[in-house]
PDB file of C-alpha atoms in Angstrom:
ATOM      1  CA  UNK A   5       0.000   0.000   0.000  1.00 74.00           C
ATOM      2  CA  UNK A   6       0.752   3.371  -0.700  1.00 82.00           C
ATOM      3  CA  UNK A   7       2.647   5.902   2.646  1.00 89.00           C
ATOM      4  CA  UNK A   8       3.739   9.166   3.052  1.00 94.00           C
ATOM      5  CA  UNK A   9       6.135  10.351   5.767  1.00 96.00           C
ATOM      6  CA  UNK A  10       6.113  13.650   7.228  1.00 97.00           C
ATOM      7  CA  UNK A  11       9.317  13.145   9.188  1.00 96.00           C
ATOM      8  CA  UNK A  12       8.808  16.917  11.203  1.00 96.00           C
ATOM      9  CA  UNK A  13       6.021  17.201  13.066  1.00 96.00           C
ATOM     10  CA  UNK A  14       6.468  20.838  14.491  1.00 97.00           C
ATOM     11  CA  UNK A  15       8.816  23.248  12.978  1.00 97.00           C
ATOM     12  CA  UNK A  16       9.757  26.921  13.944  1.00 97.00           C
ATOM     13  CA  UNK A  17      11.699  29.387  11.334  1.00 97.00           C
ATOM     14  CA  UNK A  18      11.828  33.359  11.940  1.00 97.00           C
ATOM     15  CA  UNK A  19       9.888  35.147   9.057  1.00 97.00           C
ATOM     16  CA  UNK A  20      11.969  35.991   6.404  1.00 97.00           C
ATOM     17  CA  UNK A  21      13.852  32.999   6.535  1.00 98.00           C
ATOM     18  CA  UNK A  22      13.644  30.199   4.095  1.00 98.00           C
ATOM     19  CA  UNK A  23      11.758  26.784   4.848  1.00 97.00           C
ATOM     20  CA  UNK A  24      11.909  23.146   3.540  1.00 98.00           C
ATOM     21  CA  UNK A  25       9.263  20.496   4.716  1.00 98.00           C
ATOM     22  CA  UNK A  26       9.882  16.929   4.004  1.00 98.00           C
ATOM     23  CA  UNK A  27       7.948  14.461   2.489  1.00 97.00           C
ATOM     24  CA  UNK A  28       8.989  10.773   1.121  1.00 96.00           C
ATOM     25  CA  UNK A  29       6.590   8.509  -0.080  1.00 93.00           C
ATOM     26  CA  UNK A  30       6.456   4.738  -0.599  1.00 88.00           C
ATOM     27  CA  UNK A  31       5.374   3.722  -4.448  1.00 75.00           C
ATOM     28  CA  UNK A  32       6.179   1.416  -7.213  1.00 63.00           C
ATOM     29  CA  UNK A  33       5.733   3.950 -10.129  1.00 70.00           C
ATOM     30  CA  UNK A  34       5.060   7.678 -10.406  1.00 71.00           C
ATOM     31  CA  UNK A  35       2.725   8.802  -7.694  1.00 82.00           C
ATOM     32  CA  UNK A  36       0.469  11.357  -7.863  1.00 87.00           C
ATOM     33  CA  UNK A  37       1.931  14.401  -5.343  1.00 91.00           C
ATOM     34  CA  UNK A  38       0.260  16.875  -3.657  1.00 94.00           C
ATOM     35  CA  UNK A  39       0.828  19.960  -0.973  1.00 97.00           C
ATOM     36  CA  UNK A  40      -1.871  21.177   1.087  1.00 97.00           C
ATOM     37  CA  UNK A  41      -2.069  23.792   3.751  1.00 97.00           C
ATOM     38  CA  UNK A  42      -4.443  23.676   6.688  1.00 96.00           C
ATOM     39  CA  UNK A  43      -5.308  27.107   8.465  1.00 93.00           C
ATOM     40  CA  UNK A  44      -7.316  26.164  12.382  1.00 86.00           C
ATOM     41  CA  UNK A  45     -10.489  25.653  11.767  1.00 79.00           C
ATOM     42  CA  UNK A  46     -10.461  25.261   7.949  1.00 84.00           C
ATOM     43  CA  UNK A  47     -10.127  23.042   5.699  1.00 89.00           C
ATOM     44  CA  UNK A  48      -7.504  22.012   2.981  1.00 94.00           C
ATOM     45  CA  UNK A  49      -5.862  23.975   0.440  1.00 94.00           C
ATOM     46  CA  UNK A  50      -4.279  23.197  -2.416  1.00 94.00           C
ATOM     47  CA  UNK A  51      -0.823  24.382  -2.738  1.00 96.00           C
ATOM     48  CA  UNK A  52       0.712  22.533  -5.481  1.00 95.00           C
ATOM     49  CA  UNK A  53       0.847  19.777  -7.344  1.00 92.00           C
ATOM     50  CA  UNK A  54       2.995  16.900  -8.952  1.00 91.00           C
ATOM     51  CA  UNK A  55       1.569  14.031 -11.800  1.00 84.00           C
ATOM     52  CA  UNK A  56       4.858  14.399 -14.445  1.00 79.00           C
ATOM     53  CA  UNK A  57       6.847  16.199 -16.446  1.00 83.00           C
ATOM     54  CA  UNK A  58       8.981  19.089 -14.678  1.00 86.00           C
ATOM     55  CA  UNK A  59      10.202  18.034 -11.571  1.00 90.00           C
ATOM     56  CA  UNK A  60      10.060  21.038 -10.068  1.00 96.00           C
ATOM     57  CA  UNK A  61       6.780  22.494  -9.200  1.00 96.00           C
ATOM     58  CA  UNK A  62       5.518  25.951  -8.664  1.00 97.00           C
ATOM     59  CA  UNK A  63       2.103  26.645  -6.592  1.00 96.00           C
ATOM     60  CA  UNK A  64       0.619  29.472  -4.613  1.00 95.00           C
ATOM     61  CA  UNK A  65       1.560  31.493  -2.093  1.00 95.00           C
ATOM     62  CA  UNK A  66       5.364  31.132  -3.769  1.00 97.00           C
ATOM     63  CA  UNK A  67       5.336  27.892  -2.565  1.00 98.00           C
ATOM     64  CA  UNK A  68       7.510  25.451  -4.812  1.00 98.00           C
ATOM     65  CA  UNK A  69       8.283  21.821  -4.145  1.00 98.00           C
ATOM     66  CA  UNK A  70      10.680  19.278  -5.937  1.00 96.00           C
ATOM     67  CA  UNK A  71      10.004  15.495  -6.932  1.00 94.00           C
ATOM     68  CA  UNK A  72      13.371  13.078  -6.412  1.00 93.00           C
ATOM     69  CA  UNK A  73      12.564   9.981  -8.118  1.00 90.00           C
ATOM     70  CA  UNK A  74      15.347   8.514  -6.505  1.00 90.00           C
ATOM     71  CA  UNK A  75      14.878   9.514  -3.062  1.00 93.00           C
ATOM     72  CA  UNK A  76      10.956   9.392  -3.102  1.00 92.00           C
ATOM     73  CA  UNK A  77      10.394  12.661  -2.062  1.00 95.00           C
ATOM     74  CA  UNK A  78       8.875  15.402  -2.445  1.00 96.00           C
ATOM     75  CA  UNK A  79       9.589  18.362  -0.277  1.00 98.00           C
ATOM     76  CA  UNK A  80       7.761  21.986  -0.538  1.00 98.00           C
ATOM     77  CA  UNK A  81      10.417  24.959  -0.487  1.00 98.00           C
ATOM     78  CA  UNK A  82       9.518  28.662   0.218  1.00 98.00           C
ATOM     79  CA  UNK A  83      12.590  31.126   0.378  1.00 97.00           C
ATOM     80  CA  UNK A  84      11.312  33.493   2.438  1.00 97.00           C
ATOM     81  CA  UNK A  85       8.710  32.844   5.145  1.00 98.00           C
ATOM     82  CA  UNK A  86       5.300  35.401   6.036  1.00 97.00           C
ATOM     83  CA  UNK A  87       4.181  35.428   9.471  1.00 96.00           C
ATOM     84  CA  UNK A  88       1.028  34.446   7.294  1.00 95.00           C
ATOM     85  CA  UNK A  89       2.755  31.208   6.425  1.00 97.00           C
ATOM     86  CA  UNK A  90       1.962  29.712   9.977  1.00 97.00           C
ATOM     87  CA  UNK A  91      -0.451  26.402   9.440  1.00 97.00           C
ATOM     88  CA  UNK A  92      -0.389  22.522   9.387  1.00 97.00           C
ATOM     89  CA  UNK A  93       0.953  21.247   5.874  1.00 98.00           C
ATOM     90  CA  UNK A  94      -0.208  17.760   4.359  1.00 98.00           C
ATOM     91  CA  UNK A  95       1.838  16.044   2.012  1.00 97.00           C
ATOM     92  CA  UNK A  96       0.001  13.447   0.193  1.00 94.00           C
ATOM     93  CA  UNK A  97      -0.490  10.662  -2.441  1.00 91.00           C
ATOM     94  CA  UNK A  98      -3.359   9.708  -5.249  1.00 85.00           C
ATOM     95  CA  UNK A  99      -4.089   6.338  -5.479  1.00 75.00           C
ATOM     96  CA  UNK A 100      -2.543   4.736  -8.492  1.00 66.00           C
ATOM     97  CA  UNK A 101      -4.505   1.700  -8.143  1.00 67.00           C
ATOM     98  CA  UNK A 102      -7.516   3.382  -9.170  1.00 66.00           C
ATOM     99  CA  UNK A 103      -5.822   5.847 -11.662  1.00 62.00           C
ATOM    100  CA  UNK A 104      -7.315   8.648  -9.885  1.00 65.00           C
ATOM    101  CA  UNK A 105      -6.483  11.369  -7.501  1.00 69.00           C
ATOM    102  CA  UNK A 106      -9.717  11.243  -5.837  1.00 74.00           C
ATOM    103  CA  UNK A 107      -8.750   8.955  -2.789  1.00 83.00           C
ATOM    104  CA  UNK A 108      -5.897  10.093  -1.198  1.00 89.00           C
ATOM    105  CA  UNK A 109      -3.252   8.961   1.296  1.00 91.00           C
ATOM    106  CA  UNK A 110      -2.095  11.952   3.795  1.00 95.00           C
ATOM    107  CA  UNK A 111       0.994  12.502   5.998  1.00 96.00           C
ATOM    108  CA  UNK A 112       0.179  12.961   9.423  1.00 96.00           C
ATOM    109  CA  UNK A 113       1.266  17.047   8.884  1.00 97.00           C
ATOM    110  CA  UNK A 114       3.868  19.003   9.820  1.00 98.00           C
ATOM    111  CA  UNK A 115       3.018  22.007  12.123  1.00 97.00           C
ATOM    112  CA  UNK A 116       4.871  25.603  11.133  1.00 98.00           C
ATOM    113  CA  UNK A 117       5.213  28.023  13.647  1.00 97.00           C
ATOM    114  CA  UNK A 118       6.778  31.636  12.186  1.00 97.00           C
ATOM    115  CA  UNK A 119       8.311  33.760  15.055  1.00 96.00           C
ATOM    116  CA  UNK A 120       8.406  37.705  14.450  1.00 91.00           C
TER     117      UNK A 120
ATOM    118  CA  UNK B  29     -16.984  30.129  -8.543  1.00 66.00           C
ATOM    119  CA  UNK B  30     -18.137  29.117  -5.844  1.00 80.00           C
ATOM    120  CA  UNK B  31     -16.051  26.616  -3.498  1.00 93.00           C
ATOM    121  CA  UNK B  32     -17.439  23.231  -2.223  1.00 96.00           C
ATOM    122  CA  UNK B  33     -19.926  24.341   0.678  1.00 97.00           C
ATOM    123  CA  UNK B  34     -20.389  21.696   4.033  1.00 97.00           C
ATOM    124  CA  UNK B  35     -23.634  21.558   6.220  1.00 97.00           C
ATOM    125  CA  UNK B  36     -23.759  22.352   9.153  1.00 97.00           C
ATOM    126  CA  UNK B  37     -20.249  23.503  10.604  1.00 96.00           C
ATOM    127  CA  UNK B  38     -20.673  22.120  13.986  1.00 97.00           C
ATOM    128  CA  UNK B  39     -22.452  19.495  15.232  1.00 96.00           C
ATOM    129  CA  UNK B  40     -22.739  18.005  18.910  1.00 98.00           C
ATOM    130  CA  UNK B  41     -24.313  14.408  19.103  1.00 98.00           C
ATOM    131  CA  UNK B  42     -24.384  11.755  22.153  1.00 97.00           C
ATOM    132  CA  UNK B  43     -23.609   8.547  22.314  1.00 98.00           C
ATOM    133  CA  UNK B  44     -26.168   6.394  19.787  1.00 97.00           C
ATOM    134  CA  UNK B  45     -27.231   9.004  17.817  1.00 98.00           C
ATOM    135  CA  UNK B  46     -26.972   9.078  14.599  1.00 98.00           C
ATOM    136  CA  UNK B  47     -25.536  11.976  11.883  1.00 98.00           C
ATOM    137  CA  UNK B  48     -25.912  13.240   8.139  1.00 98.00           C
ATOM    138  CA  UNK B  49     -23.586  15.437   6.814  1.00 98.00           C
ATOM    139  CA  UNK B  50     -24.024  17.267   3.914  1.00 98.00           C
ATOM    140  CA  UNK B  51     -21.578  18.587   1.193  1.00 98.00           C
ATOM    141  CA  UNK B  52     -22.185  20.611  -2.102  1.00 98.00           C
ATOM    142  CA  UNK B  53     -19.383  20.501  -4.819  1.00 97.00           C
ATOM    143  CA  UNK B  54     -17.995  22.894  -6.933  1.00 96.00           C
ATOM    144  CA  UNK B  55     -20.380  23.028  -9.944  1.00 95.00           C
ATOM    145  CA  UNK B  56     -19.490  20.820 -12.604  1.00 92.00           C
ATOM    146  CA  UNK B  57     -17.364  18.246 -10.385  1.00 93.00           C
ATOM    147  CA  UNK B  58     -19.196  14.409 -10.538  1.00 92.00           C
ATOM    148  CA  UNK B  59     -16.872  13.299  -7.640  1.00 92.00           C
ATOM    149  CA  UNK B  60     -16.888  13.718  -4.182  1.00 95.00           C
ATOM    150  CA  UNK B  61     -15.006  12.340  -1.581  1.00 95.00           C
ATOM    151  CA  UNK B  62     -15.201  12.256   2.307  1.00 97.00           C
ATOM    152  CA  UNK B  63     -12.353  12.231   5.017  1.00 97.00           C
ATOM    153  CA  UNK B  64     -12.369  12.042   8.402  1.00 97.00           C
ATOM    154  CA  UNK B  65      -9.782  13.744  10.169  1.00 96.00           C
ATOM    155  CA  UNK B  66      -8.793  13.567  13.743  1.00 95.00           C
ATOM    156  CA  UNK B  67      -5.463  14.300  16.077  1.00 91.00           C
ATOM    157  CA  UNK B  68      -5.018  10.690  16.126  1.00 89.00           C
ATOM    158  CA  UNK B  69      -5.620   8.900  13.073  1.00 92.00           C
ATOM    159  CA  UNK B  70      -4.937  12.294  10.961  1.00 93.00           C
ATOM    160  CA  UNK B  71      -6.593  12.531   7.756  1.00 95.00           C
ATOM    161  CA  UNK B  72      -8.349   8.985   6.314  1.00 96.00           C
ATOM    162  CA  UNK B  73     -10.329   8.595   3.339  1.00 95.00           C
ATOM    163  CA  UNK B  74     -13.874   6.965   3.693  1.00 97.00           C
ATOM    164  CA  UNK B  75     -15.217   6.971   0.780  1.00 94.00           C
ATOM    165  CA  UNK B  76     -15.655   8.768  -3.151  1.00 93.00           C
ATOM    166  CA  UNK B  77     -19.038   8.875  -5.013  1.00 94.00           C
ATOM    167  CA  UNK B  78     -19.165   9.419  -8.656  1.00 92.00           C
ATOM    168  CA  UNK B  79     -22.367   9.784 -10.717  1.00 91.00           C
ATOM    169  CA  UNK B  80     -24.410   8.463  -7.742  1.00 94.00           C
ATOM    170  CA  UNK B  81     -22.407   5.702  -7.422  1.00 94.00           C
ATOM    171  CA  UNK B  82     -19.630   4.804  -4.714  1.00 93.00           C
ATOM    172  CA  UNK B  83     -16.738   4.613  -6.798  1.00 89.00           C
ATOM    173  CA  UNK B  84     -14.075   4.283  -3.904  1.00 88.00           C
ATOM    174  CA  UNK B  85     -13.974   2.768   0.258  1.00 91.00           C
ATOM    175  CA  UNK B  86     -11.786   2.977   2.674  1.00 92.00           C
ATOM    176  CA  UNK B  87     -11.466   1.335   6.031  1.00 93.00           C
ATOM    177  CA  UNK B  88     -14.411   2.163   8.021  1.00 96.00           C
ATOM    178  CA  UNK B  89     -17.028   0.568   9.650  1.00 96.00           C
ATOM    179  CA  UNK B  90     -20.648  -0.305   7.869  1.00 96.00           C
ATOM    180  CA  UNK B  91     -21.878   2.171  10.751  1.00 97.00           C
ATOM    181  CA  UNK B  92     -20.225   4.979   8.159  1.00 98.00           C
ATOM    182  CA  UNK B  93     -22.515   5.604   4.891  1.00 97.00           C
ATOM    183  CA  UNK B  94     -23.010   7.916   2.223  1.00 97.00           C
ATOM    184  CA  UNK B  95     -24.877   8.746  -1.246  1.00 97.00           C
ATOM    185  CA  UNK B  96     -24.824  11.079  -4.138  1.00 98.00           C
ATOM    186  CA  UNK B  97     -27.590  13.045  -5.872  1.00 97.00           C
ATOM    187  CA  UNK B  98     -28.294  13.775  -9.410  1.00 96.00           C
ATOM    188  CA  UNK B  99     -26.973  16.907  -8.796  1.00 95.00           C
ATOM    189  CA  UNK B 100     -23.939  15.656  -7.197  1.00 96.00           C
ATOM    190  CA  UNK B 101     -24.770  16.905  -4.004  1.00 98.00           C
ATOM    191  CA  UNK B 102     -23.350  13.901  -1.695  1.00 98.00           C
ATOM    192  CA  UNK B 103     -24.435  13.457   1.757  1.00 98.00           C
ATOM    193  CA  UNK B 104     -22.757  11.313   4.558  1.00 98.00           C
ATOM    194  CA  UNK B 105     -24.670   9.119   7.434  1.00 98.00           C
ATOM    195  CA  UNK B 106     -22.766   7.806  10.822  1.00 98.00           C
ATOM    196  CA  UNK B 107     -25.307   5.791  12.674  1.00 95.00           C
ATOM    197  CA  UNK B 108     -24.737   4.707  16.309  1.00 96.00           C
ATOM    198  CA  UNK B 109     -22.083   7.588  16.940  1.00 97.00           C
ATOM    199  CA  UNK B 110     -19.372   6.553  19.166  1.00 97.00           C
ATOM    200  CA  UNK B 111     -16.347   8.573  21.049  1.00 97.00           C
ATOM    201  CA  UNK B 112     -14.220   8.030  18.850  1.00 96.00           C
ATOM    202  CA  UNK B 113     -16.556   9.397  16.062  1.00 97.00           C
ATOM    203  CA  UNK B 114     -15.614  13.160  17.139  1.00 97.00           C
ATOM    204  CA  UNK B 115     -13.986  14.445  14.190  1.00 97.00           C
ATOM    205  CA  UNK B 116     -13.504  17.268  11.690  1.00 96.00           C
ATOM    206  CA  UNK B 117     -15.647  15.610   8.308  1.00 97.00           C
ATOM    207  CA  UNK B 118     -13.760  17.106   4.599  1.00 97.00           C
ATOM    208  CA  UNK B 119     -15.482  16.844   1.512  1.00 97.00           C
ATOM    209  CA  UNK B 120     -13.612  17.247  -1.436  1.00 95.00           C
ATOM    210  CA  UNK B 121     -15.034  17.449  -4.867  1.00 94.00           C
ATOM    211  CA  UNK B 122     -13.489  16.933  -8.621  1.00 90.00           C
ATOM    212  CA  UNK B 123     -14.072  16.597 -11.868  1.00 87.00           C
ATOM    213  CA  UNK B 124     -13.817  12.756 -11.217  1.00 79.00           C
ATOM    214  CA  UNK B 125     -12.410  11.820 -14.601  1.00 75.00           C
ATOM    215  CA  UNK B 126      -9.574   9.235 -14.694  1.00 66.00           C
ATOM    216  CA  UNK B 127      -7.402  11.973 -15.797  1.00 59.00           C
ATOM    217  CA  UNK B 128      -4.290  12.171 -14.312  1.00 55.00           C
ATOM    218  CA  UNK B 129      -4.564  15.919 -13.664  1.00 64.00           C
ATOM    219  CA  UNK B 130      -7.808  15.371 -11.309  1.00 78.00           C
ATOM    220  CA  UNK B 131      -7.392  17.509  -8.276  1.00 84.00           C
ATOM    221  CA  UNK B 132      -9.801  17.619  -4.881  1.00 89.00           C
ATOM    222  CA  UNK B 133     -10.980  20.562  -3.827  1.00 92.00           C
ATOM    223  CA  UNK B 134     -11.935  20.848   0.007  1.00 95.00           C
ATOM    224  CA  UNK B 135     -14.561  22.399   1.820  1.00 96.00           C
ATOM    225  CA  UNK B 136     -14.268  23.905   5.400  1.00 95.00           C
ATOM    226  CA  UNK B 137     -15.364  20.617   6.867  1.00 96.00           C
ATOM    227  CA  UNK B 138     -18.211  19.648   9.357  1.00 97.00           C
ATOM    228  CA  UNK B 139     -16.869  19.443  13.260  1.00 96.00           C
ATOM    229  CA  UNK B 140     -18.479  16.787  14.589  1.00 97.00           C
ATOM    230  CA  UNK B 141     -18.612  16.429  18.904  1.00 98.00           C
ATOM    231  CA  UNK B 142     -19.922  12.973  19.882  1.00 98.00           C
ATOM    232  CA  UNK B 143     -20.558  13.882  23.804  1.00 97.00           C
TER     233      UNK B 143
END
């Protein structure tokens, strides 16, 4: 079965720094990648996506994240972190069984906390 | 365009009750999928409907239903609530095709208090 690891559960940069979240997945073939972002009380947005091609991927919010074939990962990258950046990010995976994104596999989050 | 909408935000239940949730998709999506979401177990699928039909299950009890309208409205039903049932419910809707470039939208999710 398909697995995503968010190794960091709670991480703290100073705004203006950069950031890097990891994510590694477990799958045979290409997976289906995805970035959300979590705000309390709300619930998931989109932040980027991966399904081929250029493995480097641009979203929202200048938000970019980088697919390593060879170390299964796929971790989101910001240079320079807003106060407005704190939230709970979800790495996760489609299900290639199915051939669709619609059911999908979620890391248990990683937690950002921006200090002024 | 409007975003996928979820009925009603908050919900408090007791013990043996039971629950239907209700989520409207972005217009034009066929799919929508439910997840359950709680500090535990984190986020866990439960199931997708397509065209009325369940297309996709997770790993959740029989006590956990659903069903989608013509309209692709999609409603979910926990029956004989339990404890552990307090959760945040996400619905996420797509255009459902087998496309590879099929993304989920979520709504704001339904909190859901089993006292």
């Amino acid at each position: 079965a398909q697995s995503v690891t968010q190794p960091d559960i709670h991480i703290t940069v100073s705004e203006g720094a950069s950031l890097e979240l990891r994510c590694n997945y477990s799958y045979g073939a290409t997976p289906y990648l995805f970035w959300y972002v979590q705000s309390p009380g709300q619930g998931l947005q989109l932040l980027l996506k991966y399904f081929s091609g250029d493995t480097l991927v641009q979203g929202i919010k200048g938000f970019e994240a980088e697919f390593k074939r060879s170390q299964s990962s796929f971790n989101l990258r910001k240079p320079s972190v807003h106060w407005s950046d704190a939230a709970e990010y979800f790495c996760a995976v489609g299900d290639i069984n199915t051939g669709t994104a619609s059911k999908l596999t979620f890391g248990t989050g990683t937690r950002l906390q921006v200090t002024l | 365009k409007a975003g996928v909408t979820q009925t009603p935000r908050y919900l408090i239940k007791t013990r043996g009750q039971q629950v239907t949730l209700s989520c409207s998709p972005i217009s034009g999506h066929r799919s929508v999928s439910w997840y359950q979401q709680t500090p535990g177990q984190g986020l866990q699928f439960l199931f997708e409907y397509f065209s009325e039909t369940q297309r996709n299950k997770g790993n959740f009890p029989g006590r956990f239903s659903g069903r989608q309208f013509s309209n692709s409205r999609s409603e979910m039903n926990v029956s004989t609530l339990e404890l552990g049932d307090s959760a945040l419910y996400l619905c996420a809707s797509s255009w459902g095709d087998r496309a590879t470039t099929d993304t989920q939208y979520f709504g704001p999710g339904t909190r859901l208090t089993v006292l």
